[in-house]
Short mmCIF file of C-alpha atoms and ligand atoms in Angstrom, two decimals:
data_model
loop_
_atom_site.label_atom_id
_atom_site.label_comp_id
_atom_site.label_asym_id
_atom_site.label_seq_id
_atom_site.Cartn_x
_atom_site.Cartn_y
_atom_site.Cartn_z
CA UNK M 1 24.10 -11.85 11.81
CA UNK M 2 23.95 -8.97 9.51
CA UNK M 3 22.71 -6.91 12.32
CA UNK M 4 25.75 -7.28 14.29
CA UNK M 5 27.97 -6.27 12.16
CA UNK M 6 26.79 -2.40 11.92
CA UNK M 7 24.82 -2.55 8.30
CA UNK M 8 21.32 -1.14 8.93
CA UNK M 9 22.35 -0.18 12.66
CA UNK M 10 20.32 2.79 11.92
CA UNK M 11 16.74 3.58 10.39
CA UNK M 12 15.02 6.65 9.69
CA UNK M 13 12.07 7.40 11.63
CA UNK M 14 8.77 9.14 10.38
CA UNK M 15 8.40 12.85 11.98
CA UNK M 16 6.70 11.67 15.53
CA UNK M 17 10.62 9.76 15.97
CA UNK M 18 12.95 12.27 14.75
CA UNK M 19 16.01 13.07 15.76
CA UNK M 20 15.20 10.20 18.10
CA UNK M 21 16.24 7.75 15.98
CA UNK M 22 16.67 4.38 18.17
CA UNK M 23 19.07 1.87 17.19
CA UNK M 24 17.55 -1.08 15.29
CA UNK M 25 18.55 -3.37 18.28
CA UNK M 26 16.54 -0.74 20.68
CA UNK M 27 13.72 -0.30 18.59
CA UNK M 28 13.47 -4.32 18.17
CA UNK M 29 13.57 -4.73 22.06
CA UNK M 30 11.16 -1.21 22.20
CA UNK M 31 8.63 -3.89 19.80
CA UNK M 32 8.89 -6.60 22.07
CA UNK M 33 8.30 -4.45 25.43
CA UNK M 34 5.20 -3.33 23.31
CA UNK M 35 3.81 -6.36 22.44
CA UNK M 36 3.99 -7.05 26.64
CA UNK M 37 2.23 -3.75 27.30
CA UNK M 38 -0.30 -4.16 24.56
CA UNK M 39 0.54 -0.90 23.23
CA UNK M 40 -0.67 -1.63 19.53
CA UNK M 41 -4.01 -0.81 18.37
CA UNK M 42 -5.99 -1.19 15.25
CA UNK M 43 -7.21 2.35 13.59
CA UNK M 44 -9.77 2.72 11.09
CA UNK M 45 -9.89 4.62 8.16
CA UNK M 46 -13.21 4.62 5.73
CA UNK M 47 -13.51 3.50 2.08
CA UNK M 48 -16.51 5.18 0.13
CA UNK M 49 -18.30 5.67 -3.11
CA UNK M 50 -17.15 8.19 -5.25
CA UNK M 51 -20.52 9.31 -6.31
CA UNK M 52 -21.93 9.84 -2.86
CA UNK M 53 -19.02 9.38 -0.61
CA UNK M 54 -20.71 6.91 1.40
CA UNK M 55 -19.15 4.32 3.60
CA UNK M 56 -18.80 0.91 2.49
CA UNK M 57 -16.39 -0.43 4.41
CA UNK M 58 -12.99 -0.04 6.83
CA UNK M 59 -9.51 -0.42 6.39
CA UNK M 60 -8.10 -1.16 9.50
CA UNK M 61 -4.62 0.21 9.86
CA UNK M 62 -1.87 -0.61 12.77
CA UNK M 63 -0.52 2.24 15.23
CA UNK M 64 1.75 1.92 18.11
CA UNK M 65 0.69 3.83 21.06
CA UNK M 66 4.44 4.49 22.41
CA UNK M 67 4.06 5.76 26.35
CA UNK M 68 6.32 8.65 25.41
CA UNK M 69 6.72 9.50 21.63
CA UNK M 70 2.98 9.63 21.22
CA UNK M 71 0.55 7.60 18.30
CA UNK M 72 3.56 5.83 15.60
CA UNK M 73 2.66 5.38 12.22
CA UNK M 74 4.30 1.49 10.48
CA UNK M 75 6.42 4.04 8.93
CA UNK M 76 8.22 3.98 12.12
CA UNK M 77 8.91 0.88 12.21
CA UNK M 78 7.77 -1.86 10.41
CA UNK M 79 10.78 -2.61 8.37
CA UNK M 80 12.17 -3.65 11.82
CA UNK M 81 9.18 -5.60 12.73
CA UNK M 82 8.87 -7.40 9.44
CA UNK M 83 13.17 -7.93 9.19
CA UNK M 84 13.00 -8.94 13.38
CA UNK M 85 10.41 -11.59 12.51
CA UNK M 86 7.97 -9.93 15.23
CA UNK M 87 5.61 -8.98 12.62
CA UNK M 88 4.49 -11.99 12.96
CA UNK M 89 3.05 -11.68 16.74
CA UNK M 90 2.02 -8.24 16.03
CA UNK M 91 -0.05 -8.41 12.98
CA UNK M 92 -1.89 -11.18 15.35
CA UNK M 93 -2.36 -9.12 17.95
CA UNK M 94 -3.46 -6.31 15.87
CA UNK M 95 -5.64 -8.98 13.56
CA UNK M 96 -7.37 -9.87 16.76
CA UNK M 97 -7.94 -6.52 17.92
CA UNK M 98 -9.41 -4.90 14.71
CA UNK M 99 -11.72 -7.55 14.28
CA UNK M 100 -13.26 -7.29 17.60
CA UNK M 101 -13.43 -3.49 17.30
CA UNK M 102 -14.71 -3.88 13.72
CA UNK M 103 -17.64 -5.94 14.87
CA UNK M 104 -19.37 -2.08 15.58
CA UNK M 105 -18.35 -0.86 12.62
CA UNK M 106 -19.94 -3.22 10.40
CA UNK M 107 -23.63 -3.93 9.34
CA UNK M 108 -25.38 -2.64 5.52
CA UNK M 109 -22.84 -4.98 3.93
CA UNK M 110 -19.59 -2.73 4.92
CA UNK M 111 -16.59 -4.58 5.20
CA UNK M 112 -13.41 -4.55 7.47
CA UNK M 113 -9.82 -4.94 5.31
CA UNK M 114 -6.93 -5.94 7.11
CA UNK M 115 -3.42 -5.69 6.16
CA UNK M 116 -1.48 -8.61 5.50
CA UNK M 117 2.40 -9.19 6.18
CA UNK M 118 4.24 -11.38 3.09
CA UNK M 119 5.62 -13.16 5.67
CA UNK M 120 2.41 -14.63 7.41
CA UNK M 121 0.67 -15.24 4.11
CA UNK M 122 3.38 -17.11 3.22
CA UNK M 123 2.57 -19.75 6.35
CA UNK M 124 0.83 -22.42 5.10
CA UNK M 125 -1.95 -22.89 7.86
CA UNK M 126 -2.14 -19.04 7.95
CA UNK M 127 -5.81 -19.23 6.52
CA UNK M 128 -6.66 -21.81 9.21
CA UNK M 129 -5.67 -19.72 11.80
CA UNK M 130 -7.02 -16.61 10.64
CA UNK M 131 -10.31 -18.20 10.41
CA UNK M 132 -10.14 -19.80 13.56
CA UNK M 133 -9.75 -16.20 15.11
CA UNK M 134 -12.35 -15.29 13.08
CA UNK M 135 -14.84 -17.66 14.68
CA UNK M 136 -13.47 -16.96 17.86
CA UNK M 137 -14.30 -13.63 17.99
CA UNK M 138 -17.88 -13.75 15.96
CA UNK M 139 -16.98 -11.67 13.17
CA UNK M 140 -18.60 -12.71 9.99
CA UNK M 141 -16.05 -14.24 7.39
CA UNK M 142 -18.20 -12.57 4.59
CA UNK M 143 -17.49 -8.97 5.76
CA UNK M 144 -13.64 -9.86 6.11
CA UNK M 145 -11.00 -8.73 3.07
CA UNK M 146 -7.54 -9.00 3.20
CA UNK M 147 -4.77 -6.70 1.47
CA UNK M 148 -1.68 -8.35 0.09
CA UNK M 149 0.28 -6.37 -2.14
CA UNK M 150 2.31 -7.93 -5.32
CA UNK M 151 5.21 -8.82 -3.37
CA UNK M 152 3.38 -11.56 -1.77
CA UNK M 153 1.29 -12.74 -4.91
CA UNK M 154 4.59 -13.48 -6.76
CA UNK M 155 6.14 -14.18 -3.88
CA UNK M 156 4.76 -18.16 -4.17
CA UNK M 157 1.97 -17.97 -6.42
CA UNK M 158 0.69 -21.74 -6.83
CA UNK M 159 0.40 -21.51 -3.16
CA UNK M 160 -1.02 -18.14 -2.38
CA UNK M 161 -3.85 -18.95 -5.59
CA UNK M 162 -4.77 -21.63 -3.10
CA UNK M 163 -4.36 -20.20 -0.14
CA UNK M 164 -6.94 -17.49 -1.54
CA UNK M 165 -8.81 -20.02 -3.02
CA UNK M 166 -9.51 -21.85 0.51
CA UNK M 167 -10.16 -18.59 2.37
CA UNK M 168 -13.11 -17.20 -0.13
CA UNK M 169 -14.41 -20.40 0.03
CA UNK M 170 -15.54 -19.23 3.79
CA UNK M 171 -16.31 -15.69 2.53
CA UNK M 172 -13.11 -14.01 2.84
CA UNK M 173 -12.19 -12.02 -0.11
CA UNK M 174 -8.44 -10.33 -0.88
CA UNK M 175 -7.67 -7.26 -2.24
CA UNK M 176 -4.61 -6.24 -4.16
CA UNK M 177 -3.12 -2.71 -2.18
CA UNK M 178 -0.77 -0.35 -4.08
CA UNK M 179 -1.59 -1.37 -7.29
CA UNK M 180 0.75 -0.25 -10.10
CA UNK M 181 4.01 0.33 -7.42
CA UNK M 182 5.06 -3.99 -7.83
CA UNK M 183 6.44 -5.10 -10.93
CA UNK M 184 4.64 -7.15 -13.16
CA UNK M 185 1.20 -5.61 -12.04
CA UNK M 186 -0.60 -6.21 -15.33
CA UNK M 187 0.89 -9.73 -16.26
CA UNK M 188 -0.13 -11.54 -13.10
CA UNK M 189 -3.09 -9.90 -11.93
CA UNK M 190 -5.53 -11.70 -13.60
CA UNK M 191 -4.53 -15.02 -12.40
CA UNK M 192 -5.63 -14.57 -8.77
CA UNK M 193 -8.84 -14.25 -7.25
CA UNK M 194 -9.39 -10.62 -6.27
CA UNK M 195 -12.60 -8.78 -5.21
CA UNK M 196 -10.71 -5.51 -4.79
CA UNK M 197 -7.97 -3.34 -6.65
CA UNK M 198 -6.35 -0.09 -4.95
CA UNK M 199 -5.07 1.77 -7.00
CA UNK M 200 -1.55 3.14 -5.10
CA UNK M 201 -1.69 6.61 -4.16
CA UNK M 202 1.18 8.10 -6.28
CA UNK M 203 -1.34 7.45 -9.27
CA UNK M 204 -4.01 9.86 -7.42
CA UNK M 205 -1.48 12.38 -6.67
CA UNK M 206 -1.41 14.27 -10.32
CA UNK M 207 -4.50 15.08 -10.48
CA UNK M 208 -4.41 17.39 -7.15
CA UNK M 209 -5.19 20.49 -9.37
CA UNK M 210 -7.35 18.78 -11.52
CA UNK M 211 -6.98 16.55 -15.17
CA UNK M 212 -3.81 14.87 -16.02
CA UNK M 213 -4.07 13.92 -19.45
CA UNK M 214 -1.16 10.94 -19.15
CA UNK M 215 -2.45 10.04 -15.51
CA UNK M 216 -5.96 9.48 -16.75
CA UNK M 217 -4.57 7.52 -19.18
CA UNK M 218 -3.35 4.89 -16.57
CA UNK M 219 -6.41 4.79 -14.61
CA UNK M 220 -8.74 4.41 -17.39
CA UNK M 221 -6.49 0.98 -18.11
CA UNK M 222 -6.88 -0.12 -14.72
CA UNK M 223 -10.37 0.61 -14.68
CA UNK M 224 -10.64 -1.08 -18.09
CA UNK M 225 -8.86 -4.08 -16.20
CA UNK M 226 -11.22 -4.27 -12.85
CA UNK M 227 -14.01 -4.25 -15.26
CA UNK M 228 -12.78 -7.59 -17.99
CA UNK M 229 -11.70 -9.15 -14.71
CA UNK M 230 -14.95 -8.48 -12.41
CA UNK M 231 -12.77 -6.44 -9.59
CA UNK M 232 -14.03 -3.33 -7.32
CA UNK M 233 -11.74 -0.75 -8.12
CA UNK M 234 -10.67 2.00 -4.97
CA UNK M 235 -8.48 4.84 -5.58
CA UNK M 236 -5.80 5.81 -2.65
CA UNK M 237 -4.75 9.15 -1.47
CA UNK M 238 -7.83 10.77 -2.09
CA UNK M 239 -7.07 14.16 -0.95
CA UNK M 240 -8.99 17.27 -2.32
CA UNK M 241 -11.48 17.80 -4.27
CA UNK M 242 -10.22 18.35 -8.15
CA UNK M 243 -8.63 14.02 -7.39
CA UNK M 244 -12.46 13.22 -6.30
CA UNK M 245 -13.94 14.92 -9.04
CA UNK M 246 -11.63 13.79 -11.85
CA UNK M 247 -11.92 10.40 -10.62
CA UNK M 248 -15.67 10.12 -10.39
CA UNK M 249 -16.12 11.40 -13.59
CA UNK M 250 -13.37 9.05 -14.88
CA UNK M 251 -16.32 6.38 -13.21
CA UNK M 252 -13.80 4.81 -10.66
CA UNK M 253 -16.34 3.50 -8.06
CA UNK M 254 -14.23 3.65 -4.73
CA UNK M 255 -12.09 5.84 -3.08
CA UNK M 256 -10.62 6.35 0.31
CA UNK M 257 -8.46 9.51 1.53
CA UNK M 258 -7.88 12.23 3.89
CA UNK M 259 -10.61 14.48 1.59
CA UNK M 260 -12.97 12.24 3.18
CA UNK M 261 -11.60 10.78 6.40
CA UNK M 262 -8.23 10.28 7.89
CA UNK M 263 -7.30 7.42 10.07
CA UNK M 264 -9.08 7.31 13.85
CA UNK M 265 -9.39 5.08 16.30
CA UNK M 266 -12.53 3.06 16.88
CA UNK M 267 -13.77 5.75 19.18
CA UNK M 268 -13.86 8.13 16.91
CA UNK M 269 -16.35 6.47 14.70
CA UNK M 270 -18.59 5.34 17.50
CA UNK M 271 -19.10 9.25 17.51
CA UNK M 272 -17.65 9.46 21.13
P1 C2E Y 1 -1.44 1.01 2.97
O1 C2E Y 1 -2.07 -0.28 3.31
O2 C2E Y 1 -1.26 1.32 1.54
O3 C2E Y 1 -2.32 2.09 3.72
C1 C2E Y 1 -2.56 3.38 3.21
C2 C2E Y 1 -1.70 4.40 3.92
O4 C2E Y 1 -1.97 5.68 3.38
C3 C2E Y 1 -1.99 4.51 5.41
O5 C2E Y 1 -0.77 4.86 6.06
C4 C2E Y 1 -2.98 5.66 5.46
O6 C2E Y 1 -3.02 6.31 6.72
C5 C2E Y 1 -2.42 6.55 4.39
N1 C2E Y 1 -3.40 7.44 3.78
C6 C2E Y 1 -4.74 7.30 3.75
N2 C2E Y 1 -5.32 8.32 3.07
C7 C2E Y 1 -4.31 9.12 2.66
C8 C2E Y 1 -4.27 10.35 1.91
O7 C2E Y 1 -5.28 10.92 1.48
N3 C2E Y 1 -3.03 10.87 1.68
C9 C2E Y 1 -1.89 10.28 2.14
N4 C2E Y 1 -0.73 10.86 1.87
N5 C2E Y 1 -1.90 9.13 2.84
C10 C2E Y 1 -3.09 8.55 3.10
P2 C2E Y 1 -0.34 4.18 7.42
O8 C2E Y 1 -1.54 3.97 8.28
O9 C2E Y 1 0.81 4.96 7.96
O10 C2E Y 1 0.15 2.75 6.96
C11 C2E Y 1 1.27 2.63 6.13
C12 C2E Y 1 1.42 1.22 5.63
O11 C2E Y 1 1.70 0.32 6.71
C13 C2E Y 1 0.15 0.65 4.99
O12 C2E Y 1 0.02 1.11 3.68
C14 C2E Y 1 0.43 -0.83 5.09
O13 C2E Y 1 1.26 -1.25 4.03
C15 C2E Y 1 1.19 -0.94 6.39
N6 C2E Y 1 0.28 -1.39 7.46
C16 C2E Y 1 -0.71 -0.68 8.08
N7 C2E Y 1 -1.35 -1.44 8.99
C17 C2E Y 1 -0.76 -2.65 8.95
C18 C2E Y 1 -0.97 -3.89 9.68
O14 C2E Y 1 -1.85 -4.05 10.53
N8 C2E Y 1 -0.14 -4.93 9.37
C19 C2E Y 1 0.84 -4.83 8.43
N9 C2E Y 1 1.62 -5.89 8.21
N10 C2E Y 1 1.07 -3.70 7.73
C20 C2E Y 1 0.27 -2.63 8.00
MG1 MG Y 2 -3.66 -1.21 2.81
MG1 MG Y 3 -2.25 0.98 -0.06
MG1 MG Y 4 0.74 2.03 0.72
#
């Protein structure tokens, strides 16, 4: 196996982890003892309106309360998890957990967006179990999205148009995440149903002191796009005020970013 024989017997680690740096070995046992001490837990970042930066809905994003190296980002390891295979158990866990926190945070038609490992979409009775969970646990199908990035549209497409196709049937809609970072973004796009396009962050980040000329350029063709195609359009990496103002006035609807809210934990929003 490829990780016996020394390739990859490193990774880098995000700041919380370095100089720490575990073997990949470690860190895939350090996943599994995890999973066993439920130390992963769903937190929740808001998307808004760019013309009045309200709420309309959460993303909820994975963290990995570690007993001694503090709150870990997936930077830290998620290539591990998704190469080990345990991906798989912990985007369940994490699935389950988010949706019964994001029970409270829903209500005035928000909605609760989950990330989506290629591998599990790519499970054919992943929709069945997903909404199986979802019944379980109450939460209304309607208010549920799911992020998939390009990877995983091209990864199968006949399959994941009907695998798409069966969940919105229920209510559950997909959105594309880091739109514009894949490789035939604009080719393919239009051939899956999509109620949501982000727009990937490194497309927000020119306009930090204000108007790009060539950036605007590119997000007046994806806004052009979301509009022939029907799709809500949210910017990433929202993160001062000259990248909210150029993009409102550009008339991209959504955003989400630290200029309006990082990442917190369901607590957090609760007001507690
Ligand atoms: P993503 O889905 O594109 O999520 C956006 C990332 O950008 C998040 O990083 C978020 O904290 C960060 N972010 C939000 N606003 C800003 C901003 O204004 N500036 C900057 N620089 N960053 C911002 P995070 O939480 O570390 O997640 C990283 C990636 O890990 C996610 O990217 C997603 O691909 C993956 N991921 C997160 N949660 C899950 C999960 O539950 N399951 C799976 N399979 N992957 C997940
Ligand atoms: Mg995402
Ligand atoms: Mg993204
Ligand atoms: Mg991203």
């Amino acid at each position: 196996r490829a990780k016996d024989n020394g390739r990859n017997r490193f990774v880098m680690f995000d700041d919380a982890m370095h100089e720490t740096a575990m073997g990949v070995l470690d860190l895939e046992q350090a996943l599994r003892d995890a999973l066993v001490r439920d130390e992963f837990e769903p937190w929740f970042q808001p998307i808004v309106r760019l013309d009045d930066a309200g709420v309309v809905g959460y993303e909820a994003l994975l963290r990995w309360r570690h007993p001694e190296r503090g709150v870990l980002s997936p930077a830290a390891f998620l290539k591990v998890a998704e190469d080990s295979g345990l991906i798989g158990p912990i985007d369940w866990r994490m699935f389950r957990l988010a949706l019964e926190s994001g029970r409270a945070l829903m209500g005035e038609e928000r909605f609760l967006t989950l990330n989506v490992s290629p591998r599990l979409f790519s499970q054919n009775d992943f929709d069945q179990r997903l909404l199986e969970l979802v019944d379980e646990i109450g939460f209304d199908p309607r208010a549920l999205r799911l992020e998939v990035t390009e990877g995983t549209l091209l990864g199968d497409p006949e399959n994941v148009v009907a695998m798409l196709e069966r969940l919105r049937e229920r209510g559950v809609e997909a959105a594309l995440d880091d739109f514009g970072t894949g490789y035939s973004s604009l080719g393919h796009v239009h051939r899956y149903p999509l109620k949501m396009i982000k727009i990937d962050q490194s497309f927000v980040a020119p306009f930090a002191s204000g108007i790009a000329p060539r950036s605007s350029a590119v997000i007046e063709a994806i806004l052009a796009l979301g509009h022939a195609l029907g799709t809500e359009i949210v910017a990433e990496g929202v993160e001062n005020d000259a990248q909210w103002n150029v993009l409102r006035l550009m008339g991209c609807p959504y955003g989400q970013g630290y200029h309006f809210a990082r990442p917190a934990p369901l607590g957090h929003w609760l007001g507690q």
